[in-house]
PDB file of C-alpha atoms and ligand atoms in Angstrom:
ATOM      1  CA  MET G 424     -17.891  20.534   5.668  1.00 96.00           C
ATOM      2  CA  LYS G 425     -16.691  18.063   8.558  1.00 97.00           C
ATOM      3  CA  PRO G 426     -12.668  18.874   9.850  1.00 98.00           C
ATOM      4  CA  ILE G 427     -10.105  16.092   9.140  1.00 98.00           C
ATOM      5  CA  LEU G 428      -7.663  15.311  11.835  1.00 98.00           C
ATOM      6  CA  VAL G 429      -4.622  13.186  10.896  1.00 98.00           C
ATOM      7  CA  ILE G 430      -3.014  11.544  13.521  1.00 98.00           C
ATOM      8  CA  GLY G 431       0.703  10.150  12.785  1.00 98.00           C
ATOM      9  CA  SER G 432       4.112   9.947  11.220  1.00 98.00           C
ATOM     10  CA  LEU G 433       6.491  12.383   9.337  1.00 98.00           C
ATOM     11  CA  ASN G 434       9.350  10.624   6.919  1.00 98.00           C
ATOM     12  CA  MET G 435      11.849  11.882   4.836  1.00 98.00           C
ATOM     13  CA  ASP G 436      12.037   9.319   1.945  1.00 98.00           C
ATOM     14  CA  PHE G 437      15.552   8.313   0.527  1.00 98.00           C
ATOM     15  CA  VAL G 438      14.208   6.806  -2.744  1.00 97.00           C
ATOM     16  CA  VAL G 439      16.308   5.253  -5.472  1.00 97.00           C
ATOM     17  CA  GLN G 440      15.198   3.975  -8.565  1.00 94.00           C
ATOM     18  CA  THR G 441      16.732   0.130  -9.539  1.00 95.00           C
ATOM     19  CA  ASP G 442      15.658  -2.553 -12.274  1.00 94.00           C
ATOM     20  CA  LYS G 443      15.461  -5.079  -9.525  1.00 93.00           C
ATOM     21  CA  LEU G 444      14.595  -5.219  -5.723  1.00 95.00           C
ATOM     22  CA  PRO G 445      17.534  -6.875  -4.083  1.00 95.00           C
ATOM     23  CA  LEU G 446      17.149 -10.636  -2.835  1.00 94.00           C
ATOM     24  CA  PRO G 447      18.549 -10.823   1.016  1.00 92.00           C
ATOM     25  CA  GLY G 448      22.805 -10.492   0.593  1.00 95.00           C
ATOM     26  CA  GLU G 449      22.455  -9.376  -2.707  1.00 96.00           C
ATOM     27  CA  THR G 450      23.728  -5.842  -4.313  1.00 95.00           C
ATOM     28  CA  VAL G 451      21.930  -3.928  -6.976  1.00 95.00           C
ATOM     29  CA  LYS G 452      23.046  -1.192  -8.922  1.00 95.00           C
ATOM     30  CA  GLY G 453      20.403   1.765  -8.660  1.00 95.00           C
ATOM     31  CA  ARG G 454      19.767   5.139  -9.756  1.00 92.00           C
ATOM     32  CA  ASP G 455      18.646   8.588  -9.525  1.00 91.00           C
ATOM     33  CA  PHE G 456      18.550   9.175  -6.139  1.00 96.00           C
ATOM     34  CA  ARG G 457      16.325  11.605  -4.357  1.00 96.00           C
ATOM     35  CA  THR G 458      14.946  13.098  -1.182  1.00 97.00           C
ATOM     36  CA  ILE G 459      10.852  13.243  -0.698  1.00 97.00           C
ATOM     37  CA  PRO G 460       8.579  14.226   2.008  1.00 98.00           C
ATOM     38  CA  GLY G 461       6.939  11.052   2.962  1.00 98.00           C
ATOM     39  CA  GLY G 462       5.354   9.265   5.772  1.00 98.00           C
ATOM     40  CA  LYS G 463       2.127   7.266   5.937  1.00 98.00           C
ATOM     41  CA  GLY G 464       0.332   9.889   8.475  1.00 98.00           C
ATOM     42  CA  ALA G 465       1.369  13.264   6.819  1.00 98.00           C
ATOM     43  CA  ASN G 466       1.170  11.812   3.116  1.00 98.00           C
ATOM     44  CA  GLN G 467      -2.533  11.465   4.188  1.00 98.00           C
ATOM     45  CA  ALA G 468      -2.852  14.909   5.468  1.00 98.00           C
ATOM     46  CA  VAL G 469      -1.680  16.409   2.415  1.00 98.00           C
ATOM     47  CA  ALA G 470      -3.946  14.095   0.276  1.00 98.00           C
ATOM     48  CA  ALA G 471      -6.754  15.212   1.905  1.00 98.00           C
ATOM     49  CA  ALA G 472      -5.791  18.830   2.192  1.00 98.00           C
ATOM     50  CA  ARG G 473      -4.870  18.546  -1.815  1.00 98.00           C
ATOM     51  CA  LEU G 474      -8.323  16.948  -2.556  1.00 98.00           C
ATOM     52  CA  GLY G 475     -10.470  19.743  -0.925  1.00 98.00           C
ATOM     53  CA  GLY G 476     -10.316  18.441   3.203  1.00 98.00           C
ATOM     54  CA  ARG G 477      -9.696  21.338   6.081  1.00 98.00           C
ATOM     55  CA  VAL G 478      -6.967  19.129   7.844  1.00 98.00           C
ATOM     56  CA  ARG G 479      -4.867  19.532  10.949  1.00 98.00           C
ATOM     57  CA  MET G 480      -1.980  17.173  11.553  1.00 98.00           C
ATOM     58  CA  ALA G 481      -0.343  15.694  15.291  1.00 98.00           C
ATOM     59  CA  GLY G 482       2.779  14.092  14.921  1.00 98.00           C
ATOM     60  CA  ARG G 483       6.179  14.767  15.907  1.00 98.00           C
ATOM     61  CA  VAL G 484       9.664  15.696  14.012  1.00 98.00           C
ATOM     62  CA  GLY G 485      13.522  15.977  15.211  1.00 98.00           C
ATOM     63  CA  GLN G 486      14.284  19.606  15.430  1.00 98.00           C
ATOM     64  CA  ASP G 487      16.315  19.616  12.219  1.00 98.00           C
ATOM     65  CA  GLU G 488      16.120  20.292   8.719  1.00 98.00           C
ATOM     66  CA  PHE G 489      14.520  17.240   7.656  1.00 98.00           C
ATOM     67  CA  GLY G 490      11.224  18.174  10.535  1.00 98.00           C
ATOM     68  CA  ARG G 491      11.658  21.628   9.025  1.00 98.00           C
ATOM     69  CA  THR G 492      10.865  20.299   5.631  1.00 98.00           C
ATOM     70  CA  LEU G 493       8.363  18.371   6.614  1.00 98.00           C
ATOM     71  CA  THR G 494       6.694  20.705   8.301  1.00 98.00           C
ATOM     72  CA  GLU G 495       6.967  23.380   5.740  1.00 98.00           C
ATOM     73  CA  ALA G 496       5.290  20.549   2.910  1.00 98.00           C
ATOM     74  CA  LEU G 497       2.588  19.574   5.170  1.00 98.00           C
ATOM     75  CA  SER G 498       2.145  23.783   5.629  1.00 98.00           C
ATOM     76  CA  SER G 499       2.356  24.492   1.490  1.00 98.00           C
ATOM     77  CA  ALA G 500      -0.302  21.880   0.656  1.00 98.00           C
ATOM     78  CA  GLY G 501      -2.705  23.823   3.003  1.00 98.00           C
ATOM     79  CA  VAL G 502      -2.663  21.532   6.078  1.00 98.00           C
ATOM     80  CA  ASP G 503      -2.927  22.922   9.448  1.00 98.00           C
ATOM     81  CA  ALA G 504       0.595  21.275  11.372  1.00 98.00           C
ATOM     82  CA  GLY G 505       0.377  23.579  14.638  1.00 97.00           C
ATOM     83  CA  GLN G 506       0.029  20.271  16.093  1.00 98.00           C
ATOM     84  CA  VAL G 507       3.258  18.577  14.768  1.00 98.00           C
ATOM     85  CA  ARG G 508       5.871  19.029  17.405  1.00 98.00           C
ATOM     86  CA  PRO G 509       9.525  19.900  16.767  1.00 98.00           C
ATOM     87  CA  THR G 510      11.026  17.298  19.812  1.00 98.00           C
ATOM     88  CA  ALA G 511      14.568  17.852  20.819  1.00 98.00           C
ATOM     89  CA  GLY G 512      17.256  15.250  21.139  1.00 98.00           C
ATOM     90  CA  VAL G 513      15.535  12.514  18.512  1.00 98.00           C
ATOM     91  CA  ALA G 514      15.860  12.563  14.933  1.00 98.00           C
ATOM     92  CA  THR G 515      13.243  13.568  12.349  1.00 98.00           C
ATOM     93  CA  GLY G 516      11.791   9.992  11.085  1.00 98.00           C
ATOM     94  CA  VAL G 517      13.261   8.487   7.788  1.00 98.00           C
ATOM     95  CA  ALA G 518      12.631   5.792   4.958  1.00 98.00           C
ATOM     96  CA  LEU G 519      14.378   3.929   2.788  1.00 98.00           C
ATOM     97  CA  ILE G 520      12.485   3.452  -0.460  1.00 97.00           C
ATOM     98  CA  LEU G 521      14.021   1.258  -3.462  1.00 96.00           C
ATOM     99  CA  VAL G 522      10.944   1.392  -6.719  1.00 95.00           C
ATOM    100  CA  GLU G 523      11.158  -1.112  -9.105  1.00 93.00           C
ATOM    101  CA  ARG G 524      10.641  -0.330 -12.456  1.00 82.00           C
ATOM    102  CA  GLU G 525       7.025  -1.951 -12.506  1.00 74.00           C
ATOM    103  CA  GLY G 526       6.144   0.218  -9.574  1.00 75.00           C
ATOM    104  CA  GLN G 527       6.770  -2.115  -6.607  1.00 85.00           C
ATOM    105  CA  ASN G 528       9.007  -1.049  -3.795  1.00 91.00           C
ATOM    106  CA  GLN G 529      10.755  -1.878  -0.886  1.00 94.00           C
ATOM    107  CA  ILE G 530       9.978   0.265   2.677  1.00 95.00           C
ATOM    108  CA  THR G 531      12.130   0.421   6.081  1.00 97.00           C
ATOM    109  CA  ILE G 532      11.368   3.048   7.709  1.00 98.00           C
ATOM    110  CA  ALA G 533      13.299   4.436  11.106  1.00 98.00           C
ATOM    111  CA  ALA G 534      11.158   6.090  13.424  1.00 98.00           C
ATOM    112  CA  GLY G 535      12.910   8.769  15.165  1.00 98.00           C
ATOM    113  CA  ALA G 536      10.713  11.261  16.747  1.00 98.00           C
ATOM    114  CA  ASN G 537       7.636   9.316  15.274  1.00 98.00           C
ATOM    115  CA  ASP G 538       8.139   6.695  18.132  1.00 98.00           C
ATOM    116  CA  LEU G 539       7.544   9.792  20.541  1.00 98.00           C
ATOM    117  CA  LEU G 540       4.183  10.487  19.992  1.00 98.00           C
ATOM    118  CA  GLU G 541       1.833  10.326  22.671  1.00 98.00           C
ATOM    119  CA  ALA G 542      -1.495  10.184  24.425  1.00 96.00           C
ATOM    120  CA  ALA G 543      -1.057  14.025  25.861  1.00 96.00           C
ATOM    121  CA  ASP G 544      -0.250  14.900  21.992  1.00 96.00           C
ATOM    122  CA  LEU G 545      -3.720  14.263  21.645  1.00 97.00           C
ATOM    123  CA  GLU G 546      -5.566  16.946  23.612  1.00 94.00           C
ATOM    124  CA  PRO G 547      -4.588  19.835  21.891  1.00 95.00           C
ATOM    125  CA  ALA G 548      -4.734  18.024  18.828  1.00 96.00           C
ATOM    126  CA  PHE G 549      -8.603  17.496  19.597  1.00 96.00           C
ATOM    127  CA  GLN G 550      -9.560  20.651  20.729  1.00 92.00           C
ATOM    128  CA  ASP G 551     -12.591  22.442  19.201  1.00 91.00           C
ATOM    129  CA  PHE G 552     -12.434  19.566  16.576  1.00 93.00           C
ATOM    130  CA  GLY G 553     -15.798  17.826  17.238  1.00 89.00           C
ATOM    131  CA  GLN G 554     -17.592  15.254  14.912  1.00 95.00           C
ATOM    132  CA  GLY G 555     -15.191  15.172  11.893  1.00 97.00           C
ATOM    133  CA  ILE G 556     -13.146  12.602  10.563  1.00 98.00           C
ATOM    134  CA  VAL G 557      -9.613  11.089  12.094  1.00 98.00           C
ATOM    135  CA  LEU G 558      -6.931   9.265  10.245  1.00 98.00           C
ATOM    136  CA  LEU G 559      -4.844   6.921  12.077  1.00 98.00           C
ATOM    137  CA  GLN G 560      -2.043   4.875  10.484  1.00 98.00           C
ATOM    138  CA  LEU G 561       0.714   1.905  12.055  1.00 98.00           C
ATOM    139  CA  GLU G 562       3.639   4.337  12.341  1.00 98.00           C
ATOM    140  CA  SER G 563       3.240   5.733  15.905  1.00 98.00           C
ATOM    141  CA  PRO G 564       2.963   3.955  19.199  1.00 98.00           C
ATOM    142  CA  LEU G 565      -0.074   1.502  19.124  1.00 98.00           C
ATOM    143  CA  GLN G 566      -1.008   2.595  22.875  1.00 98.00           C
ATOM    144  CA  THR G 567      -1.130   6.478  21.427  1.00 98.00           C
ATOM    145  CA  VAL G 568      -3.295   4.863  18.231  1.00 98.00           C
ATOM    146  CA  GLU G 569      -5.773   2.592  20.926  1.00 98.00           C
ATOM    147  CA  ALA G 570      -6.179   6.406  22.681  1.00 98.00           C
ATOM    148  CA  ALA G 571      -7.050   8.552  19.564  1.00 98.00           C
ATOM    149  CA  ALA G 572      -9.355   6.028  18.425  1.00 98.00           C
ATOM    150  CA  ARG G 573     -10.831   5.996  22.233  1.00 97.00           C
ATOM    151  CA  LEU G 574     -11.240  10.177  22.286  1.00 96.00           C
ATOM    152  CA  ALA G 575     -12.629   9.890  18.553  1.00 97.00           C
ATOM    153  CA  ARG G 576     -15.234   7.582  19.419  1.00 96.00           C
ATOM    154  CA  ARG G 577     -15.669   9.273  22.708  1.00 95.00           C
ATOM    155  CA  GLN G 578     -16.851  12.788  20.380  1.00 94.00           C
ATOM    156  CA  GLU G 579     -18.300  10.787  17.956  1.00 96.00           C
ATOM    157  CA  ALA G 580     -16.161  11.682  15.176  1.00 97.00           C
ATOM    158  CA  THR G 581     -15.665   9.334  12.645  1.00 98.00           C
ATOM    159  CA  THR G 582     -12.224   7.261  12.791  1.00 98.00           C
ATOM    160  CA  ILE G 583     -10.683   5.177   9.766  1.00 98.00           C
ATOM    161  CA  LEU G 584      -7.358   3.137  10.397  1.00 98.00           C
ATOM    162  CA  ASP G 585      -5.083   2.258   8.004  1.00 98.00           C
ATOM    163  CA  PRO G 586      -3.777  -0.587   9.617  1.00 98.00           C
ATOM    164  CA  ALA G 587      -0.223  -0.002   8.155  1.00 97.00           C
ATOM    165  CA  PRO G 588       2.541  -1.560   8.546  1.00 97.00           C
ATOM    166  CA  ALA G 589       1.082  -4.877   9.039  1.00 96.00           C
ATOM    167  CA  ALA G 590       0.352  -5.956  12.600  1.00 96.00           C
ATOM    168  CA  ALA G 591      -1.529  -7.799  15.120  1.00 95.00           C
ATOM    169  CA  LEU G 592      -4.017  -5.397  16.598  1.00 98.00           C
ATOM    170  CA  PRO G 593      -6.242  -5.764  20.203  1.00 97.00           C
ATOM    171  CA  PRO G 594      -9.841  -6.449  20.055  1.00 96.00           C
ATOM    172  CA  THR G 595     -10.227  -2.864  21.925  1.00 96.00           C
ATOM    173  CA  LEU G 596      -9.005  -0.612  19.342  1.00 98.00           C
ATOM    174  CA  LEU G 597     -10.656  -2.581  16.294  1.00 98.00           C
ATOM    175  CA  ARG G 598     -13.953  -2.619  18.137  1.00 97.00           C
ATOM    176  CA  ASN G 599     -13.613   1.676  18.299  1.00 97.00           C
ATOM    177  CA  LEU G 600     -13.143   1.981  14.515  1.00 98.00           C
ATOM    178  CA  ASP G 601     -15.543   2.518  11.941  1.00 98.00           C
ATOM    179  CA  PHE G 602     -13.689   1.885   8.976  1.00 98.00           C
ATOM    180  CA  LEU G 603     -10.700   0.036   8.641  1.00 98.00           C
ATOM    181  CA  THR G 604      -8.403  -0.662   5.374  1.00 98.00           C
ATOM    182  CA  PRO G 605      -5.957  -3.055   5.415  1.00 98.00           C
ATOM    183  CA  ASN G 606      -4.409  -3.872   1.849  1.00 97.00           C
ATOM    184  CA  GLU G 607      -3.649  -7.895   1.111  1.00 97.00           C
ATOM    185  CA  THR G 608      -0.827  -8.371   3.178  1.00 97.00           C
ATOM    186  CA  GLU G 609      -2.334  -6.368   6.245  1.00 98.00           C
ATOM    187  CA  ALA G 610      -5.542  -8.076   6.063  1.00 98.00           C
ATOM    188  CA  LEU G 611      -4.564 -11.801   5.732  1.00 98.00           C
ATOM    189  CA  LEU G 612      -1.795 -10.980   8.773  1.00 98.00           C
ATOM    190  CA  LEU G 613      -5.062  -9.693  10.560  1.00 98.00           C
ATOM    191  CA  LEU G 614      -6.610 -12.802  10.474  1.00 98.00           C
ATOM    192  CA  GLY G 615      -3.776 -14.939  10.905  1.00 97.00           C
ATOM    193  CA  GLU G 616      -3.107 -16.258   7.263  1.00 96.00           C
ATOM    194  CA  PRO G 617       0.113 -16.816   5.410  1.00 96.00           C
ATOM    195  CA  PRO G 618       0.714 -13.658   3.202  1.00 95.00           C
ATOM    196  CA  GLY G 619      -0.391 -13.921  -0.452  1.00 94.00           C
ATOM    197  CA  GLU G 620      -2.771 -12.563  -2.713  1.00 93.00           C
ATOM    198  CA  ILE G 621      -6.369 -12.485  -2.107  1.00 96.00           C
ATOM    199  CA  ARG G 622      -8.506 -13.580  -5.289  1.00 96.00           C
ATOM    200  CA  LEU G 623     -11.353 -11.107  -5.740  1.00 97.00           C
ATOM    201  CA  ASP G 624     -13.715 -14.623  -5.148  1.00 97.00           C
ATOM    202  CA  ASP G 625     -11.998 -14.718  -1.854  1.00 97.00           C
ATOM    203  CA  ALA G 626     -12.652 -10.788  -0.816  1.00 98.00           C
ATOM    204  CA  PRO G 627     -16.544 -11.137   0.178  1.00 98.00           C
ATOM    205  CA  ALA G 628     -16.052 -13.552   3.041  1.00 98.00           C
ATOM    206  CA  LEU G 629     -12.422 -12.517   3.980  1.00 98.00           C
ATOM    207  CA  GLY G 630     -13.934  -8.938   4.510  1.00 98.00           C
ATOM    208  CA  ARG G 631     -16.742 -10.607   6.572  1.00 98.00           C
ATOM    209  CA  ARG G 632     -14.437 -12.086   9.082  1.00 98.00           C
ATOM    210  CA  LEU G 633     -12.691  -8.816   9.574  1.00 98.00           C
ATOM    211  CA  LEU G 634     -15.655  -7.324  10.095  1.00 98.00           C
ATOM    212  CA  GLU G 635     -16.067  -9.455  13.034  1.00 97.00           C
ATOM    213  CA  LEU G 636     -13.234  -8.394  14.648  1.00 97.00           C
ATOM    214  CA  GLY G 637     -14.925  -4.999  15.110  1.00 97.00           C
ATOM    215  CA  PRO G 638     -14.656  -2.575  13.048  1.00 98.00           C
ATOM    216  CA  ASP G 639     -18.098  -0.687  11.308  1.00 98.00           C
ATOM    217  CA  THR G 640     -16.683  -1.204   7.586  1.00 98.00           C
ATOM    218  CA  VAL G 641     -13.976  -3.272   6.070  1.00 98.00           C
ATOM    219  CA  ILE G 642     -12.049  -1.737   2.968  1.00 98.00           C
ATOM    220  CA  LEU G 643      -9.989  -4.232   1.579  1.00 98.00           C
ATOM    221  CA  LYS G 644      -7.178  -2.183  -0.904  1.00 98.00           C
ATOM    222  CA  LEU G 645      -6.704  -4.899  -3.425  1.00 97.00           C
ATOM    223  CA  GLY G 646      -4.222  -2.772  -5.771  1.00 94.00           C
ATOM    224  CA  ASP G 647      -5.120  -3.101  -9.627  1.00 94.00           C
ATOM    225  CA  LYS G 648      -8.032  -5.348  -8.371  1.00 97.00           C
ATOM    226  CA  GLY G 649     -10.043  -1.967  -6.701  1.00 97.00           C
ATOM    227  CA  ALA G 650     -11.333  -2.192  -3.160  1.00 98.00           C
ATOM    228  CA  TRP G 651     -13.773  -4.461  -1.711  1.00 98.00           C
ATOM    229  CA  VAL G 652     -16.013  -3.059   0.639  1.00 98.00           C
ATOM    230  CA  VAL G 653     -17.920  -4.506   3.473  1.00 98.00           C
ATOM    231  CA  ASN G 654     -20.375  -3.635   6.520  1.00 98.00           C
ATOM    232  CA  ARG G 655     -23.754  -4.738   7.392  1.00 95.00           C
ATOM    233  CA  ARG G 656     -25.737  -3.526   4.847  1.00 95.00           C
ATOM    234  CA  LEU G 657     -23.269  -3.683   2.150  1.00 95.00           C
ATOM    235  CA  SER G 658     -20.535  -6.430  -0.094  1.00 97.00           C
ATOM    236  CA  ARG G 659     -19.611  -4.427  -3.191  1.00 98.00           C
ATOM    237  CA  HIS G 660     -16.839  -4.713  -5.358  1.00 98.00           C
ATOM    238  CA  PHE G 661     -15.212  -1.423  -6.568  1.00 98.00           C
ATOM    239  CA  PRO G 662     -13.284  -1.751  -9.777  1.00 97.00           C
ATOM    240  CA  ALA G 663      -9.600   0.176  -9.835  1.00 97.00           C
ATOM    241  CA  TYR G 664      -9.188   2.546 -12.682  1.00 97.00           C
ATOM    242  CA  PRO G 665      -6.401   0.970 -14.963  1.00 95.00           C
ATOM    243  CA  VAL G 666      -3.208   3.305 -15.327  1.00 96.00           C
ATOM    244  CA  LYS G 667       0.414   2.458 -15.942  1.00 93.00           C
ATOM    245  CA  ALA G 668       2.214   2.187 -12.638  1.00 92.00           C
ATOM    246  CA  ALA G 669       5.532   4.079 -12.775  1.00 92.00           C
ATOM    247  CA  ASP G 670       5.585   3.911  -8.637  1.00 93.00           C
ATOM    248  CA  THR G 671       2.783   2.567  -6.074  1.00 94.00           C
ATOM    249  CA  THR G 672       4.300   4.229  -3.120  1.00 96.00           C
ATOM    250  CA  ALA G 673       1.369   6.166  -1.180  1.00 97.00           C
ATOM    251  CA  ALA G 674      -1.108   4.866  -3.412  1.00 97.00           C
ATOM    252  CA  GLY G 675      -2.728   3.607  -0.138  1.00 98.00           C
ATOM    253  CA  ASP G 676      -2.194   7.015   1.974  1.00 98.00           C
ATOM    254  CA  THR G 677      -3.566   8.933  -1.278  1.00 98.00           C
ATOM    255  CA  PHE G 678      -6.615   6.130  -1.171  1.00 98.00           C
ATOM    256  CA  ASN G 679      -7.120   6.958   2.462  1.00 98.00           C
ATOM    257  CA  GLY G 680      -6.967  10.662   1.930  1.00 98.00           C
ATOM    258  CA  ALA G 681      -9.093  10.838  -0.870  1.00 98.00           C
ATOM    259  CA  LEU G 682     -11.616   9.067   1.173  1.00 98.00           C
ATOM    260  CA  ALA G 683     -11.639  10.993   3.922  1.00 98.00           C
ATOM    261  CA  ALA G 684     -11.951  14.260   1.806  1.00 98.00           C
ATOM    262  CA  CYS G 685     -14.903  13.067  -0.045  1.00 98.00           C
ATOM    263  CA  LEU G 686     -17.023  11.821   3.112  1.00 98.00           C
ATOM    264  CA  ALA G 687     -16.223  15.491   5.090  1.00 98.00           C
ATOM    265  CA  GLU G 688     -18.092  17.016   2.386  1.00 98.00           C
ATOM    266  CA  GLY G 689     -20.951  14.820   2.456  1.00 98.00           C
ATOM    267  CA  GLY G 690     -20.486  12.178  -0.311  1.00 98.00           C
ATOM    268  CA  THR G 691     -21.674   9.093   0.429  1.00 98.00           C
ATOM    269  CA  LEU G 692     -20.290   5.657   0.939  1.00 98.00           C
ATOM    270  CA  PRO G 693     -20.509   4.457  -2.709  1.00 97.00           C
ATOM    271  CA  GLN G 694     -18.798   7.883  -3.929  1.00 98.00           C
ATOM    272  CA  ALA G 695     -15.875   8.473  -1.352  1.00 98.00           C
ATOM    273  CA  ILE G 696     -14.860   5.554  -2.368  1.00 98.00           C
ATOM    274  CA  ASP G 697     -14.690   5.607  -6.434  1.00 98.00           C
ATOM    275  CA  PHE G 698     -13.219   9.214  -5.553  1.00 98.00           C
ATOM    276  CA  ALA G 699     -10.249   7.319  -3.650  1.00 98.00           C
ATOM    277  CA  ASN G 700      -9.973   5.055  -6.262  1.00 98.00           C
ATOM    278  CA  ALA G 701      -9.325   7.333  -8.675  1.00 98.00           C
ATOM    279  CA  ALA G 702      -7.318   9.416  -6.829  1.00 98.00           C
ATOM    280  CA  ALA G 703      -4.666   6.288  -5.615  1.00 98.00           C
ATOM    281  CA  ALA G 704      -4.659   5.053  -9.636  1.00 98.00           C
ATOM    282  CA  LEU G 705      -3.322   8.684 -10.589  1.00 98.00           C
ATOM    283  CA  SER G 706      -0.755   8.829  -7.469  1.00 98.00           C
ATOM    284  CA  VAL G 707       0.668   5.486  -8.786  1.00 96.00           C
ATOM    285  CA  THR G 708       1.340   7.557 -12.247  1.00 96.00           C
ATOM    286  CA  ARG G 709       4.057   9.582 -10.598  1.00 95.00           C
ATOM    287  CA  ALA G 710       7.273   8.848  -8.819  1.00 93.00           C
ATOM    288  CA  GLY G 711       7.347   9.638  -4.901  1.00 95.00           C
ATOM    289  CA  ALA G 712       4.797   9.555  -1.712  1.00 97.00           C
ATOM    290  CA  GLN G 713       3.778  13.107  -1.480  1.00 97.00           C
ATOM    291  CA  ALA G 714       5.127  14.044  -4.972  1.00 96.00           C
ATOM    292  CA  SER G 715       3.086  11.888  -6.666  1.00 97.00           C
ATOM    293  CA  ILE G 716      -0.674  13.008  -4.854  1.00 98.00           C
ATOM    294  CA  PRO G 717      -3.037  14.911  -7.383  1.00 98.00           C
ATOM    295  CA  SER G 718      -4.688  17.822  -6.942  1.00 98.00           C
ATOM    296  CA  ARG G 719      -8.727  18.206  -6.621  1.00 98.00           C
ATOM    297  CA  ARG G 720      -8.619  19.084 -10.794  1.00 98.00           C
ATOM    298  CA  ARG G 721      -6.719  16.655 -11.781  1.00 98.00           C
ATOM    299  CA  VAL G 722      -9.031  13.903 -10.154  1.00 98.00           C
ATOM    300  CA  ASP G 723     -12.254  15.361 -10.945  1.00 97.00           C
ATOM    301  CA  ARG G 724     -11.114  15.992 -14.474  1.00 97.00           C
ATOM    302  CA  PHE G 725     -10.132  12.489 -14.977  1.00 97.00           C
ATOM    303  CA  LEU G 726     -13.189  11.324 -13.278  1.00 97.00           C
ATOM    304  CA  SER G 727     -15.374  13.136 -16.172  1.00 96.00           C
ATOM    305  CA  GLU G 728     -13.125  12.027 -18.860  1.00 95.00           C
ATOM    306  CA  GLN G 729     -13.657   8.105 -17.540  1.00 93.00           C
ATOM    307  CA  ARG G 730     -16.865   9.051 -17.401  1.00 89.00           C
ATOM    308  CA  ALA G 731     -17.280  10.263 -20.819  1.00 86.00           C
TER     309      ALA G 731
HETATM  310  O1  LIG Y 969       2.750   4.924   2.442  1.00 54.41           O
HETATM  311  C1  LIG Y 969       4.106   5.002   1.981  1.00 54.41           C
HETATM  312  C2  LIG Y 969       5.091   5.592   2.858  1.00 54.41           C
HETATM  313  O2  LIG Y 969       5.586   4.692   3.764  1.00 54.41           O
HETATM  314  C3  LIG Y 969       6.236   6.297   2.888  1.00 54.41           C
HETATM  315  O3  LIG Y 969       5.969   7.858   2.706  1.00 54.41           O
HETATM  316  C4  LIG Y 969       7.440   6.174   3.498  1.00 54.41           C
HETATM  317  O4  LIG Y 969       7.420   7.264   4.539  1.00 54.41           O
HETATM  318  C5  LIG Y 969       6.674   5.347   4.533  1.00 54.41           C
HETATM  319  O5  LIG Y 969       6.255   5.636   5.699  1.00 54.41           O
END
């Protein structure tokens, strides 16, 4: 089995449920405040490990209680957190998350220690890693993400970039990627299009335009419309598994972690996307980021029920 390396963020999520997300300047009443381990990098690491991967994570936390809790959460999910560096003089990253009844959310992050992850942190992380799978996101400094993609390509590892939070990206980074996995907002921003929804009919053409930016394969994550995959050999829709959404937080992270876990085992791309769709669907049925990520047994059982 190939190893998986996640380079990215760890946040403590401050989560409040609400009936209605506030408009700018509006105050709304919420309920059920919880702190839950999160951060797009850590969520992807936990997902990949819970779903059977051999996972190492590199990141930064502060020397504080949240940093210790987040590192322990990784270890108890089976992730090697030896390259998560507690850093003096800076707070651990946090995310303020409002979750609406339908499962939609709003997230604001204060990056804290995540902003100090630097290219020098990558060498020990890549030590003895070989040609595994590298998971990247955009809650770390862009220069660090670019350096990680360059290092990964040099040693013929497979790179999967989740371009979240949405940002315009340099061609030098996009050309070093094996997989680019944007959601609708991220895809439209990368293409310089106004924000909106992507209709399934438009997905193949948008996927091809994203492919022209440089990655080998584009996986458009379309929420309850599933995923559309485009590369030189394939343009194909993978429908989502219908579930009742309670909280969509970390569904995209679960998808990427699951994708990596299945590819690391030698799964084909269609198998990996189907597995990732199932894991992401299960994650939206439960509240929270890492709290919602399903186990391998649960995903396998769900898939065999769906196929019965
Ligand atoms: O993708 C979900 C994650 O985004 C949350 O866990 C939060 O920490 C933010 O990073």
